[in-house]
Amino acid sequence: MEHRASRVPKLACVEEEEEEGPGATPAQETEEMVCKFMKRIREEETSVTGTVVRAYPPIFKTKSSAALLDMLVEEGPSSPKQVPAMVRYIHQWLEANEFPEYNLYRPLLDLTEALPADVVMALLRVAPSCDRAATTMWKTIMCSCRTAETAMLVLLDVLANWPEHSTCTSDGDHTPVLALAATVVMWKILQMPYVPHVVTVHFPRLFVHLLFQVLFSTLDMPEVADTFWKGCQQQHGLATDPNSFAEQTLKALLCRLHYEDVVVAMEDKRGWDTLLCADTHHCAVGMLAREMHHASKASCSAVAFHLLGLLRKDMPCGDLAAMAFLVEILDCLNLSECRDSVLEVMSKNLQSECREMRRLALRGLLVLGTSVSAAIRMWSLHERLVELLQENDSKMLRMTMVLLSRLFLCNGAPLASPLALQLAGALLPLFDNDDSQVQACSMFIFREILYFSPEEEKKALKSYVHQSLLPLLFHCHDENQHVADVSAALQDSRETLHSSATFLHRKDLQHMLQLGQTWKFSEGLLAEDRSRAAEHVRQALRYLESPQKPLREAAIRFMGMAGRRLRGQQQELQLICRALECLTKDRSSAVSALALETLHVLLAIQSGRYSTMQRLQDQLRRAWRTRPRLSGLGCLLCRMTEEES
């Protein structure tokens, strides 16, 4: 208290009252008021003779202090500037009198009701570590319906500003107050037998501020805050770090408001430990949000609304944590009232340099995208979403594809030519993606691009459509066990293949697909342009390594057909033969046998030993495989083989 002595009213004053000058300070005004009544107090406490003034013990332990308090209650401060000084006086009086005989409720509540910011800030400045006297004053303020609401709002403002908050009080004092000091006050309040109603009312804001203080005190602990905290540890016997203390206060808040299950669930999942690490803080925040969602959607709605307001402002340190919490409880908001605000926040953070923030923004947009009206308004994001397809992140890729699909489904708008080409090029590799949802979405969007492309832009898309034919053909044989509905996946492939054939005006290919003759599609594809055979071979090579047996078999058959059209192109034939040779030891005996047979034919072609009789045998063999019931073909094939031998 020594460094604040000049602000406390002096009680040892002169006998004669001095006139107050025009430039008197607030402290001098309070001192004048105190001295005015000290003259009367001394007269009452002189000796019987009235000639000697007794030597008193410290003034706060005498009847003089009681008389002064009576005066303060009756007359109050003559100026608002005196309020902080009077708060300091009341604190000193309580500090000197552990069991006060006089009730201080009325003067303290009157002062707080008149100037709540002055009283709260003065009390935080005079007793930042919340000693016994300050705790008594806080309990008085927070348990009164006259003062609790306004005082709580000031405390929340202090909590919201890390590491310190500065508000100039009526006496001109603008000394910053540490946010940790307000946390200590809340910790003391939460230890009361009955939690003040105002804590329940302002739970969402208090919860958010304490949650952020855990992060802020982990990331940045300035020297002034560290020094203050060491004093608090000594005074209250605290053995924790500031971030652990903020977390402890947060847990106390949850328990006092009957969210013990949330605290226990977080403990079981080691979420509280994760919350104390800066790198994993946002993950723990998401976990806490999910637990809160299970416990109370009403509370989550209020928390989400408050977080939304914070995210619309600049939050350089806490935005990731705020977003992590918000996306988990977004469905608790009444989106009909705040959909535009959510869309604004998510769209802004979709441009973030932080990958995790982009991922969270995508999750939020997916929730919004379930509404047709929101999906229509989100069309402006399609360019950014196309850029995100380059992300090397499977989760982000899936979310981006699903969101793009919804936008195309709800908008059906053509793309500008450069963007359409960029998107078409990005979609082709996704036909082979291991994620069935990504695969299905990529085919759907590709069909939409082809359907909505203006005539003048179709020429530029043709090269991408040509490249799509073979992958789509192979996927017509896909039996991916990771796909929940195999028939739906095959249907997607056939529909997209038909769209590509239609786009290229290949009526022959369309007719084959309509008849379900996908096995003839390869021949039709190769028959149109022999110059593309080598390109198709290189496309087909990767399907020889497919985990799906039907895809490997389809690729082998295509290699055989393409190889016959590559006669004389030794480099391409050797490439095919080397690939097929590897498959002769395939884990599937059917695949290895087919590879060996195809390799034998291609080697014969390569050496020039492929006769007309062999060609006819191959044709009959293919016909017999497609129509095994025609037993006569099998007999003819056997007879021709015997004659050749």
C-alpha atoms as one frame of an Amber mdcrd trajectory, in Angstrom:
protein
   0.000   0.000   0.000   3.006   2.325   0.316   3.033   3.313  -3.373  -0.615
   4.375  -3.102  -0.301   6.378   0.116  -0.653   9.712  -1.667  -4.127   8.713
  -2.945  -5.563   7.735   0.458  -7.248  10.499   2.533  -4.939  11.725   5.260
  -6.489  11.438   8.699  -3.864  13.346  10.659  -4.843  16.889   9.829  -4.406
  20.350  11.287  -6.779  21.908  13.778  -7.692  24.822  11.554  -9.571  24.138
   8.284  -7.743  25.512   5.275  -9.589  27.056   2.380  -9.680  24.966  -0.761
  -7.937  26.579  -3.699  -9.432  26.658  -7.176  -6.993  23.973  -8.333  -7.628
  21.421  -5.591  -7.117  17.809  -6.589  -9.740  15.077  -5.941  -7.585  13.644
  -3.184  -7.370  17.107  -1.564 -11.140  17.509  -1.779 -11.673  14.183  -0.013
  -9.060  15.134   2.558 -10.877  18.434   3.204 -14.140  16.556   3.728 -12.496
  14.086   6.097 -10.742  16.842   8.080 -13.962  18.777   8.422 -15.414  15.956
  10.491 -12.205  15.074  12.280 -12.504  18.294  14.267 -15.871  17.155  15.612
 -14.578  13.631  16.242 -11.632  14.952  18.266 -13.876  17.128  20.369 -15.992
  14.104  21.279 -12.983  12.015  22.269 -11.000  14.531  24.412 -10.378  13.991
  28.075 -12.926  14.986  30.652 -11.125  18.276  31.249 -11.408  19.082  27.580
  -7.876  20.435  27.539  -5.781  17.466  26.338  -6.099  15.466  23.106  -5.280
  11.828  23.695  -2.723   9.937  21.681  -4.666   7.525  19.491  -3.781   4.162
  18.058  -4.022   3.872  14.222  -7.030   5.900  13.200  -8.804   3.040  11.401
  -9.125   1.145  14.694 -10.817   3.936  16.646 -14.300   5.285  17.021 -13.178
   8.121  14.751 -13.284   5.830  11.759 -16.814   4.735  12.642 -17.935   8.354
  12.871 -16.296   9.087   9.550 -18.154   6.173   7.943 -21.409   7.512   9.353
 -20.618  10.832   7.727 -19.831   9.165   4.402 -23.154   7.361   4.478 -25.100
  10.514   5.332 -23.509  13.026   2.988 -21.659  10.990   0.320 -18.926  12.458
  -1.865 -19.279  16.072  -2.886 -17.779  15.246  -6.307 -17.548  12.098  -8.507
 -13.804  12.608  -8.492 -13.751  11.595  -4.835 -15.218   8.110  -5.447 -11.927
   6.241  -6.121 -10.383   7.800  -3.011 -13.369   6.781  -0.926 -13.141   3.209
  -2.263  -9.527   3.139  -1.143 -10.545   4.455   2.288 -13.239   1.773   2.710
 -10.738  -0.898   1.700  -8.210   0.350   4.270 -10.849   0.470   6.979 -11.856
  -3.143   6.267  -8.233  -4.174   6.160  -7.697  -2.696   9.625 -10.928  -4.122
  11.078 -11.265  -7.826  10.451 -14.680  -8.000  12.141 -16.152  -4.541  11.458
 -18.781  -3.298  13.846 -20.312  -1.008  11.257 -22.077  -2.128   8.082 -20.362
  -0.896   4.915 -22.959  -2.163   2.480 -24.767   1.101   1.975 -21.852   3.444
   1.230 -20.140   0.902  -1.028 -23.317   0.054  -2.929 -24.251   3.729  -3.276
 -20.852   4.486  -4.741 -20.969   1.487  -7.103 -24.480   2.251  -8.264 -23.479
   5.834  -9.057 -20.132   5.142 -10.759 -19.591   1.390 -11.277 -16.529   1.734
 -13.514 -14.795   4.006 -10.968 -15.479   1.638  -8.071 -14.464  -1.540  -9.946
 -11.302  -0.053 -11.416 -10.325   1.593  -8.108 -10.796  -1.674  -6.235  -8.766
  -3.624  -8.821  -6.003  -1.027  -8.510  -5.902  -0.840  -4.733  -6.131  -4.622
  -4.204  -5.221  -6.411  -7.479  -4.492  -9.696  -5.714  -7.943  -9.586  -4.042
  -7.035  -9.693  -0.353  -9.472 -10.371   2.464 -10.881  -6.835   2.559 -11.254
  -6.668  -1.232 -12.996 -10.055  -1.266 -15.541  -8.728   1.237 -16.156  -5.694
  -0.968 -16.526  -7.816  -4.131 -19.029 -10.121  -2.454 -21.041  -7.108  -1.348
 -21.076  -5.653  -4.863 -21.750  -8.886  -6.762 -24.561 -10.071  -4.492 -26.615
  -6.897  -4.732 -29.169  -6.470  -7.509 -28.324  -2.755  -7.460 -24.700  -3.181
  -8.496 -24.005  -6.723  -9.716 -24.950  -6.198 -13.373 -22.958  -3.024 -13.985
 -19.943  -4.240 -12.009 -19.925  -7.543 -13.916 -19.871  -5.734 -17.250 -16.791
  -3.772 -16.188 -15.069  -6.959 -14.991 -15.813  -8.632 -18.322 -14.235  -5.711
 -20.164 -11.099  -6.136 -18.067 -11.039  -9.900 -18.695 -11.374  -9.335 -22.431
  -8.147  -7.335 -22.685  -4.889  -9.233 -22.331  -2.559  -8.539 -20.649  -4.032
  -5.342 -19.229  -7.007  -3.031 -19.482  -6.945   0.733 -19.061  -9.936   2.895
 -18.196  -9.575   6.418 -16.891 -11.585   6.920 -13.706 -13.149  10.177 -12.524
 -10.061  11.161 -10.563  -7.942  11.099 -13.738  -6.228   7.810 -12.915  -5.584
   5.699 -16.014  -3.258   3.109 -14.482  -3.734  -0.171 -16.425  -5.352  -3.089
 -14.625  -4.209  -6.641 -15.345  -6.723  -9.097 -16.773  -5.316 -11.658 -14.350
  -6.523  -9.477 -11.466 -10.086  -9.806 -12.759  -9.583 -13.579 -13.069  -8.548
 -13.745  -9.409 -11.731 -11.840  -8.515 -13.869 -14.321 -10.476 -12.061 -17.218
  -8.818 -12.949 -15.748  -5.401 -16.566 -15.164  -6.419 -16.913 -18.740  -7.669
 -15.856 -19.996  -4.234 -18.863 -18.360  -2.599 -21.517 -20.742  -1.189 -24.061
 -19.313  -3.626 -22.959 -18.150  -7.068 -24.358 -14.675  -7.840 -27.122 -14.730
 -10.436 -25.201 -12.308 -12.615 -22.575 -15.007 -13.250 -25.232 -17.255 -14.770
 -26.620 -14.421 -16.870 -23.236 -13.549 -18.334 -21.932 -17.119 -18.535 -21.298
 -17.065 -22.329 -19.010 -14.025 -22.224 -17.287 -15.122 -19.021 -16.741 -18.612
 -20.434 -15.208 -17.260 -23.650 -12.937 -14.761 -21.886 -11.589 -17.390 -19.494
 -11.061 -19.808 -22.376  -9.062 -17.224 -24.282  -7.094 -16.250 -21.198  -5.804
 -19.815 -20.980  -4.350 -19.352 -24.466  -3.116 -15.796 -24.016  -1.348 -16.558
 -20.754   0.296 -19.538 -22.479   1.500 -17.513 -25.468   2.471 -14.259 -23.802
   3.327 -13.580 -20.165   4.754 -10.033 -19.856   7.025  -9.189 -16.948   4.433
  -7.032 -15.176   1.925  -9.902 -15.232   4.562 -12.382 -14.104   5.515 -10.188
 -11.146   1.867  -9.754 -10.183   1.278 -13.482 -10.374   4.181 -14.276  -8.058
   2.582 -11.996  -5.481  -0.753 -13.793  -5.889   0.927 -17.152  -5.416   2.434
 -16.019  -2.131  -0.777 -14.444  -0.868  -3.196 -17.229  -1.829  -0.840 -20.216
  -1.712  -1.275 -20.966  -5.425   1.164 -23.409  -6.953  -0.065 -23.236 -10.562
   1.029 -21.189 -13.558  -1.249 -18.385 -14.799  -2.623 -20.474 -17.688  -3.369
 -23.366 -15.336  -5.060 -20.956 -12.938  -7.234 -19.556 -15.725  -8.138 -23.130
 -16.665  -8.881 -23.924 -13.014 -11.208 -20.920 -12.873 -12.887 -22.064 -16.084
 -13.486 -25.522 -14.626 -14.851 -23.950 -11.436 -17.272 -21.907 -13.537 -18.505
 -25.021 -15.366 -18.932 -26.977 -12.140 -20.772 -24.187 -10.330 -23.211 -23.951
 -13.257 -23.801 -27.726 -13.194 -21.637 -28.754 -16.162 -19.632 -31.258 -14.136
 -20.096 -33.894 -16.868 -18.257 -31.632 -19.312 -15.332 -31.241 -16.916 -15.147
 -35.000 -16.314 -15.410 -35.849 -20.025 -12.581 -33.451 -20.830 -10.521 -34.971
 -18.040 -11.085 -38.495 -19.350  -9.944 -37.459 -22.823  -6.973 -35.477 -21.443
  -8.528 -32.382 -22.982  -7.505 -30.076 -20.156  -3.837 -30.972 -20.636  -4.187
 -30.366 -24.370  -5.752 -26.974 -23.685  -2.569 -25.769 -21.956  -0.392 -26.336
 -25.042  -0.389 -23.508 -27.590  -0.024 -25.882 -30.564  -2.980 -28.062 -29.574
  -5.137 -25.466 -27.857  -7.605 -25.197 -30.758  -8.021 -28.997 -30.842  -8.929
 -29.015 -27.154 -11.294 -26.092 -27.736 -13.082 -28.130 -30.400 -13.305 -31.058
 -27.976 -14.730 -28.789 -25.279 -17.258 -27.411 -27.771 -18.485 -30.911 -28.605
 -18.906 -31.749 -24.930 -20.751 -28.485 -24.329 -22.966 -29.236 -27.320 -24.005
 -32.496 -25.685 -24.643 -30.764 -22.364 -26.635 -27.688 -23.365 -27.549 -26.404
 -26.815 -29.053 -23.268 -25.275 -25.753 -22.255 -23.668 -23.878 -23.141 -26.841
 -26.155 -20.890 -28.860 -25.286 -17.904 -26.670 -21.562 -18.759 -26.751 -21.669
 -19.146 -30.552 -23.370 -15.779 -30.958 -20.702 -14.100 -28.838 -17.874 -15.834
 -30.723 -19.400 -14.758 -34.013 -19.217 -11.145 -32.889 -15.566 -11.536 -31.890
 -14.620 -13.194 -35.185 -16.068 -10.303 -37.154 -13.368  -8.183 -35.530  -9.622
  -8.717 -35.698  -8.458 -11.422 -33.279  -4.820 -12.092 -34.198  -4.235 -14.702
 -31.496  -7.618 -16.114 -30.588  -9.294 -16.418 -33.995  -8.280 -20.064 -34.506
  -9.639 -21.098 -31.108 -12.812 -19.091 -31.655 -13.368 -20.701 -35.052 -12.651
 -24.183 -33.651 -15.403 -23.711 -31.067 -17.864 -22.028 -33.423 -17.884 -24.674
 -36.163 -18.666 -27.396 -33.615 -21.774 -25.598 -32.346 -22.828 -23.779 -35.503
 -26.061 -25.746 -35.680 -27.043 -24.266 -32.305 -27.376 -20.828 -33.900 -30.565
 -19.612 -35.459 -29.059 -19.322 -38.934 -32.146 -17.618 -40.310 -31.143 -14.588
 -38.219 -27.358 -14.607 -38.586 -26.603 -16.600 -41.754 -25.081 -13.569 -43.499
 -22.760 -12.880 -40.557 -21.612 -16.507 -40.455 -21.065 -16.500 -44.226 -19.012
 -13.315 -43.917 -16.786 -14.830 -41.224 -16.316 -18.150 -43.013 -15.620 -16.520
 -46.375 -13.026 -14.227 -44.850 -11.193 -17.082 -43.155 -11.283 -19.210 -46.301
  -8.581 -16.809 -47.525  -6.451 -17.336 -44.415  -2.790 -18.327 -44.728  -3.320
 -20.846 -41.914  -4.330 -24.258 -43.283  -6.186 -25.215 -40.113  -8.204 -22.010
 -40.324  -9.090 -22.773 -43.952 -10.156 -26.276 -42.940 -12.412 -24.902 -40.198
 -13.885 -22.315 -42.571 -14.735 -25.116 -45.017 -16.500 -27.030 -42.252 -18.561
 -23.986 -41.427 -19.452 -23.401 -45.071 -20.584 -27.014 -45.409 -23.071 -26.439
 -42.588 -24.334 -23.295 -44.312 -24.425 -25.016 -47.700 -27.230 -27.324 -46.627
 -29.535 -24.351 -47.231 -30.310 -23.690 -50.903 -30.531 -19.930 -50.381 -27.137
 -19.892 -48.664 -25.579 -22.087 -51.371 -26.777 -19.607 -53.994 -25.176 -16.717
 -52.087 -21.965 -18.743 -51.746 -21.466 -19.032 -55.516 -19.000 -16.140 -55.368
 -16.611 -18.483 -53.499 -16.295 -20.987 -56.355 -13.042 -19.472 -57.650 -11.400
 -19.796 -54.237 -12.686 -23.356 -53.896 -11.130 -24.296 -57.225  -7.804 -23.010
 -55.904  -8.178 -25.143 -52.775  -8.298 -28.307 -54.915  -4.517 -28.013 -55.062
  -4.267 -28.547 -51.283  -2.336 -31.656 -50.297  -4.856 -32.517 -47.612  -7.385
 -35.322 -48.033  -9.891 -33.865 -45.548  -9.824 -30.448 -47.161 -10.107 -32.010
 -50.601 -13.212 -33.932 -49.599 -14.884 -30.889 -48.033 -14.000 -28.709 -51.028
 -15.436 -31.230 -53.476 -18.637 -31.696 -51.491 -19.103 -27.933 -51.186 -18.422
 -27.340 -54.881 -20.959 -30.034 -55.738 -23.609 -28.295 -53.655 -22.839 -24.953
 -55.271 -23.148 -26.423 -58.765 -26.315 -28.268 -57.806 -27.985 -25.125 -56.457
 -26.666 -22.620 -58.991 -26.107 -24.428 -62.298 -24.201 -21.441 -63.629 -21.555
 -21.595 -66.393 -17.958 -20.878 -65.468 -15.664 -18.399 -67.149 -13.459 -20.164
 -69.703 -10.110 -19.977 -67.835 -11.698 -21.204 -64.606 -13.612 -23.984 -66.369
 -10.382 -25.249 -67.920  -8.562 -25.033 -64.598 -11.338 -26.930 -62.833 -11.605
 -29.594 -65.548  -7.862 -30.210 -65.334  -8.045 -30.480 -61.549 -10.976 -32.925
 -61.681  -9.439 -35.545 -63.991  -6.976 -36.964 -61.404  -9.786 -37.073 -58.836
 -11.643 -39.708 -60.850  -9.084 -42.131 -59.387  -9.188 -40.802 -55.843  -9.404
 -43.440 -53.104 -12.159 -41.486 -51.390 -15.412 -42.569 -53.017 -17.119 -39.296
 -52.109 -14.385 -37.250 -53.776 -14.601 -39.533 -56.817 -18.384 -39.182 -57.095
 -18.297 -35.406 -56.612 -15.559 -34.959 -59.209 -17.625 -36.846 -61.809 -20.747
 -34.858 -60.969 -18.966 -31.507 -61.301 -17.329 -32.634 -64.553 -20.766 -33.423
 -65.989 -22.012 -30.010 -64.867 -19.105 -28.253 -66.576 -19.824 -30.066 -69.839
 -23.541 -29.374 -69.613 -23.320 -25.644 -68.863 -20.362 -24.787 -71.102 -21.292
 -22.229 -73.796 -20.755 -23.343 -77.393 -17.911 -20.897 -77.952 -15.922 -22.400
 -75.055 -16.445 -26.109 -75.828 -13.499 -26.303 -78.200 -11.040 -25.462 -75.401
 -12.541 -28.210 -73.207 -12.265 -30.989 -75.803  -8.738 -32.046 -74.858  -9.821
 -32.587 -71.224 -12.886 -34.530 -72.335 -10.735 -36.814 -74.516  -8.517 -37.472
 -71.485 -11.575 -38.369 -69.385 -12.820 -41.214 -71.603 -10.421 -43.992 -70.650
 -10.425 -43.412 -66.858 -14.210 -43.286 -66.891 -14.348 -46.474 -68.981 -12.169
 -48.329 -66.488 -14.265 -47.088 -63.576 -17.293 -48.678 -65.191 -15.651 -51.906
 -63.982 -14.827 -50.558 -60.509 -15.862 -52.664 -57.545 -14.249 -50.533 -54.870
 -15.124 -52.123 -51.533 -14.788 -48.723 -49.837 -17.800 -47.524 -51.807 -20.962
 -48.053 -49.796 -23.131 -48.352 -52.909 -21.142 -49.960 -55.734 -24.045 -49.721
 -58.170 -24.313 -45.964 -57.571 -20.573 -45.542 -58.185 -20.785 -47.507 -61.444
 -23.781 -45.438 -62.479 -21.808 -42.217 -61.859 -19.027 -43.480 -64.113 -21.416
 -44.494 -66.896 -23.332 -41.197 -66.747 -20.143 -39.152 -66.894 -18.768 -41.305
 -69.714 -21.998 -40.823 -71.643 -21.793 -37.041 -71.064 -18.240 -36.994 -72.414
 -19.224 -39.024 -75.499 -22.167 -36.684 -76.088 -19.933 -33.633 -75.699 -17.582
 -35.043 -78.378 -20.526 -35.948 -80.645 -19.494 -39.610 -80.659 -22.834 -41.234
 -81.394 -21.181 -44.628 -81.852 -19.841 -44.525 -78.295 -23.174 -43.278 -76.969
 -24.942 -46.165 -78.665 -22.553 -48.719 -77.130 -23.152 -47.313 -73.672 -26.914
 -47.305 -74.148 -26.720 -50.997 -75.049 -24.427 -51.650 -72.077 -21.589 -52.754
 -74.378 -18.754 -51.207 -72.416 -16.448 -53.987 -73.674 -16.823 -52.613 -77.225
 -16.151 -49.053 -76.091 -12.376 -49.609 -76.091 -12.392 -50.759 -79.695 -14.499
 -47.778 -80.713 -12.173 -45.464 -78.832  -9.095 -46.843 -80.575 -10.715 -47.105
 -83.989 -11.375 -43.370 -84.313  -7.818 -42.129 -84.156  -4.806 -44.414 -84.165
  -2.541 -41.482 -83.279  -4.097 -41.425 -79.806  -3.304 -45.086 -79.105   0.060
 -44.326 -77.488  -1.543 -41.621 -75.331  -4.247 -44.045 -74.222  -1.625 -46.677
 -73.366   0.191 -44.312 -71.062  -3.113 -43.452 -69.402  -3.914 -47.131 -68.915
  -0.597 -48.065 -67.323  -1.547 -46.830 -63.844  -4.677 -48.994 -63.814  -2.520
 -52.113 -64.080  -1.577 -51.407 -60.451  -5.145 -50.861 -59.249  -6.110 -52.770
 -56.082  -9.362 -53.684 -57.846  -9.127 -56.902 -59.851 -11.792 -55.857 -62.436
  -9.833 -52.656 -63.164  -6.591 -54.577 -63.689  -8.342 -56.999 -66.033  -9.946
 -54.140 -67.999  -6.572 -52.416 -68.313  -4.895 -55.628 -69.558  -7.550 -56.146
 -72.234  -7.198 -52.553 -73.335  -3.419 -52.965 -73.528  -3.922 -55.987 -75.775
  -6.219 -54.099 -78.141  -3.982 -51.019 -78.180  -0.862 -53.136 -78.763  -2.310
 -54.566 -81.958  -2.691 -51.025 -83.274   0.871 -50.115 -82.292   2.482 -52.527
 -84.737   5.818 -51.051 -85.728   6.023 -48.753 -82.705   8.592 -50.785 -80.814
   9.086 -48.366 -77.933   5.402 -48.342 -77.020   5.100 -52.118 -77.429   8.070
 -52.720 -75.156   6.518 -50.441 -72.564   3.309 -52.507 -72.622   5.159 -55.811
 -72.521   7.239 -54.818 -69.489   4.091 -53.763 -67.646   2.297 -56.996 -68.521
   5.272 -59.097 -67.528   4.997 -57.734 -63.988   1.361 -58.822 -63.880   2.141
 -62.436 -64.808   2.895 -62.897 -61.098  -0.279 -61.161 -59.920  -1.908 -62.361
 -56.685  -4.996 -63.226 -58.745  -4.527 -66.292 -60.944  -7.139 -64.973 -63.393
  -5.261 -61.692 -63.794  -1.872 -63.383 -64.170  -3.268 -65.798 -66.798  -4.833
 -62.935 -68.768  -1.604 -60.935 -68.590   0.444 -63.916 -69.782  -1.891 -64.581
 -72.692  -1.920 -60.916 -73.754   1.851 -60.707 -73.422   2.241 -63.787 -75.672
   0.133 -62.160 -78.402   1.976 -58.839 -78.218   5.372 -60.505 -78.330   4.240
 -62.362 -81.426   3.162 -59.065 -82.985   6.449 -57.481 -82.016   8.431 -60.296
 -83.688   6.230 -60.324 -86.776   4.913 -63.869 -86.095   1.303 -62.911 -85.623
  -0.494 -64.738 -88.455  -3.956 -64.366 -89.895  -4.914 -67.667 -88.217  -3.804
 -66.306 -84.821  -5.765 -63.138 -85.382  -8.887 -65.181 -86.168  -8.275 -67.293
 -83.054  -8.119 -64.178 -80.915 -11.355 -62.881 -82.400 -13.101 -66.201 -81.736
 -11.680 -66.331 -78.217 -13.052 -62.877 -77.461 -16.433 -63.791 -78.949 -16.570
 -67.001 -76.923 -15.777 -65.111 -73.690 -18.529 -62.613 -74.295 -21.039 -65.333
 -75.334 -19.969 -68.540 -73.575 -23.310 -70.218 -74.279 -22.402 -70.506 -77.946
 -20.593 -73.803 -77.472 -19.965 -74.122 -81.194 -17.491 -71.280 -81.011 -15.535
 -73.164 -78.367 -15.386 -76.313 -80.531 -14.289 -74.313 -83.555 -11.587 -72.624
 -81.499 -10.250 -75.988 -80.289 -10.272 -77.432 -83.819  -8.348 -74.438 -85.189
  -5.784 -74.751 -82.418  -5.265 -78.459 -83.215  -4.850 -77.739 -86.913  -2.264
 -75.032 -86.193  -0.271 -77.385 -83.994
